[in-house]
Steps between C-alpha positions, in 0.01 A plus 500: 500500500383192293264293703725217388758587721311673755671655812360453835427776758807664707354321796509174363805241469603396178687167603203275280548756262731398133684811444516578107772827553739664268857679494633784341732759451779703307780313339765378725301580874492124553105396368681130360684438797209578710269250321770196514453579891152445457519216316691361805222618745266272281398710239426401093673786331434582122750759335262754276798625361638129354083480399521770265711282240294195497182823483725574167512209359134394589371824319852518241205465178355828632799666553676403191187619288509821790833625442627335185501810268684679801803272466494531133547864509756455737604202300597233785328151566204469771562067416819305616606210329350220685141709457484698835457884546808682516422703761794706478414637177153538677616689730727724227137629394265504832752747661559756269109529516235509777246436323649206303599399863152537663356327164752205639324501816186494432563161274768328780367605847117329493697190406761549785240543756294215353809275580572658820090371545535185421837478734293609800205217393736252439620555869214510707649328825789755522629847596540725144775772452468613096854657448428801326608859406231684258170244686365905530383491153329114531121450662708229722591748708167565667506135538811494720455526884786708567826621275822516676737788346858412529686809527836611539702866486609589128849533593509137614321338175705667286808305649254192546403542146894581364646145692209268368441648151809644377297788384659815373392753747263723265325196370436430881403822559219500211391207648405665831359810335256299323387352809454777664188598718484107515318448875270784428364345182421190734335693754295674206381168414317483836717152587608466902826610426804475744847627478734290602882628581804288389769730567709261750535104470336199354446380824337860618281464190343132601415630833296776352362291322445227763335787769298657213302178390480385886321861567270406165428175693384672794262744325766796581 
């Protein structure tokens, strides 16, 4: 654990204590919806996922010049017309590849967690929750004093997932394959790791919420 963030002994209260904390978890389990309740508890919240296209553009000369002879053999566009990064067509070349794909990475993710860095400085006086699915592969995750895993029973994301994103059902399905093994990677990492259950209401889910950061308070 960073000494930036460091945690205090079981014994000892955390009330004085900012919390810098982040959430997780397979598509359609509930991870958004648990931040926005939060960010009602008091919490700054900063979506990793909505980072990674500003990361993009920040770093789109290094991409461009990365992956540039990819999308002429493929013969698509990595530029839209008002100069941005197309990151569909991006995307048309990372995933037929993993190692174009972990090339990506390596170029977008230092700059994600360098914004996710400067977030957390620029909010010193508050409570932190980084909204984020892959923070595994970032150093920021040592740096976080807890992650909460929002989870949920396949069976019910896939109908989650089917009514919010009008999905076809095998795209959906890829989706959760390639997450898959997704809370042990973060308890690989060596991050206090919790798994959280959303498998009944919204209001269920804030009092989870509510009784787990009250037992954090209290050094449980």
């Amino acid at each position: 654990m960073s000494d930036e963030y460091p945690h205090k002994s079981p014994d000892e209260k955390n009330d004085s204590k900012r919390i810098v904390a982040a959430v997780t978890g397979p598509m359609a389990a509930g991870k958004n919806y648990a931040c926005c309740l939060l960010e009602k508890m008091g919490f700054a919240s900063i979506d990793a996922d909505l980072l990674g296209h500003a990361a993009i553009e920040n770093k789109k000369d290094v991409i461009l010049e990365t992956f540039a002879p990819y999308a002429d053999e493929k013969k698509i566009s990595l530029v839209n017309n008002d100069g941005t990064v197309n990151r569909r067509n991006l995307g048309k070349i990372l995933f037929d590849s993993p190692s174009l794909l972990e090339k990506q990475e390596s170029i977008v993710f230092p700059e994600i967690n360098r914004l996710i860095e400067k977030f957390i400085a620029e909010n010193q006086d508050r409570n932190v929750i980084v909204n984020a699915t892959v923070l595994y592969k970032m150093p920021l995750v040592k740096k976080m004093d807890f992650i909460l895993f929002i989870d949920c029973p396949e069976i019910i994301r896939v109908f989650r997932a089917k009514k919010r994103d009008k999905m076809p059902l095998s795209q959906i399905l890829s989706r959760f394959k390639s997450q898959k093994n997704l809370f042990a990677k973060y308890k690989f990492s060596n991050a206090d790791t919790f798994r959280v259950w959303n498998t009944f209401s919204s209001k269920c889910l804030e009092k989870k919420l509510s009784a787990f950061l009250k037992k954090y308070k209290n050094g449980i």
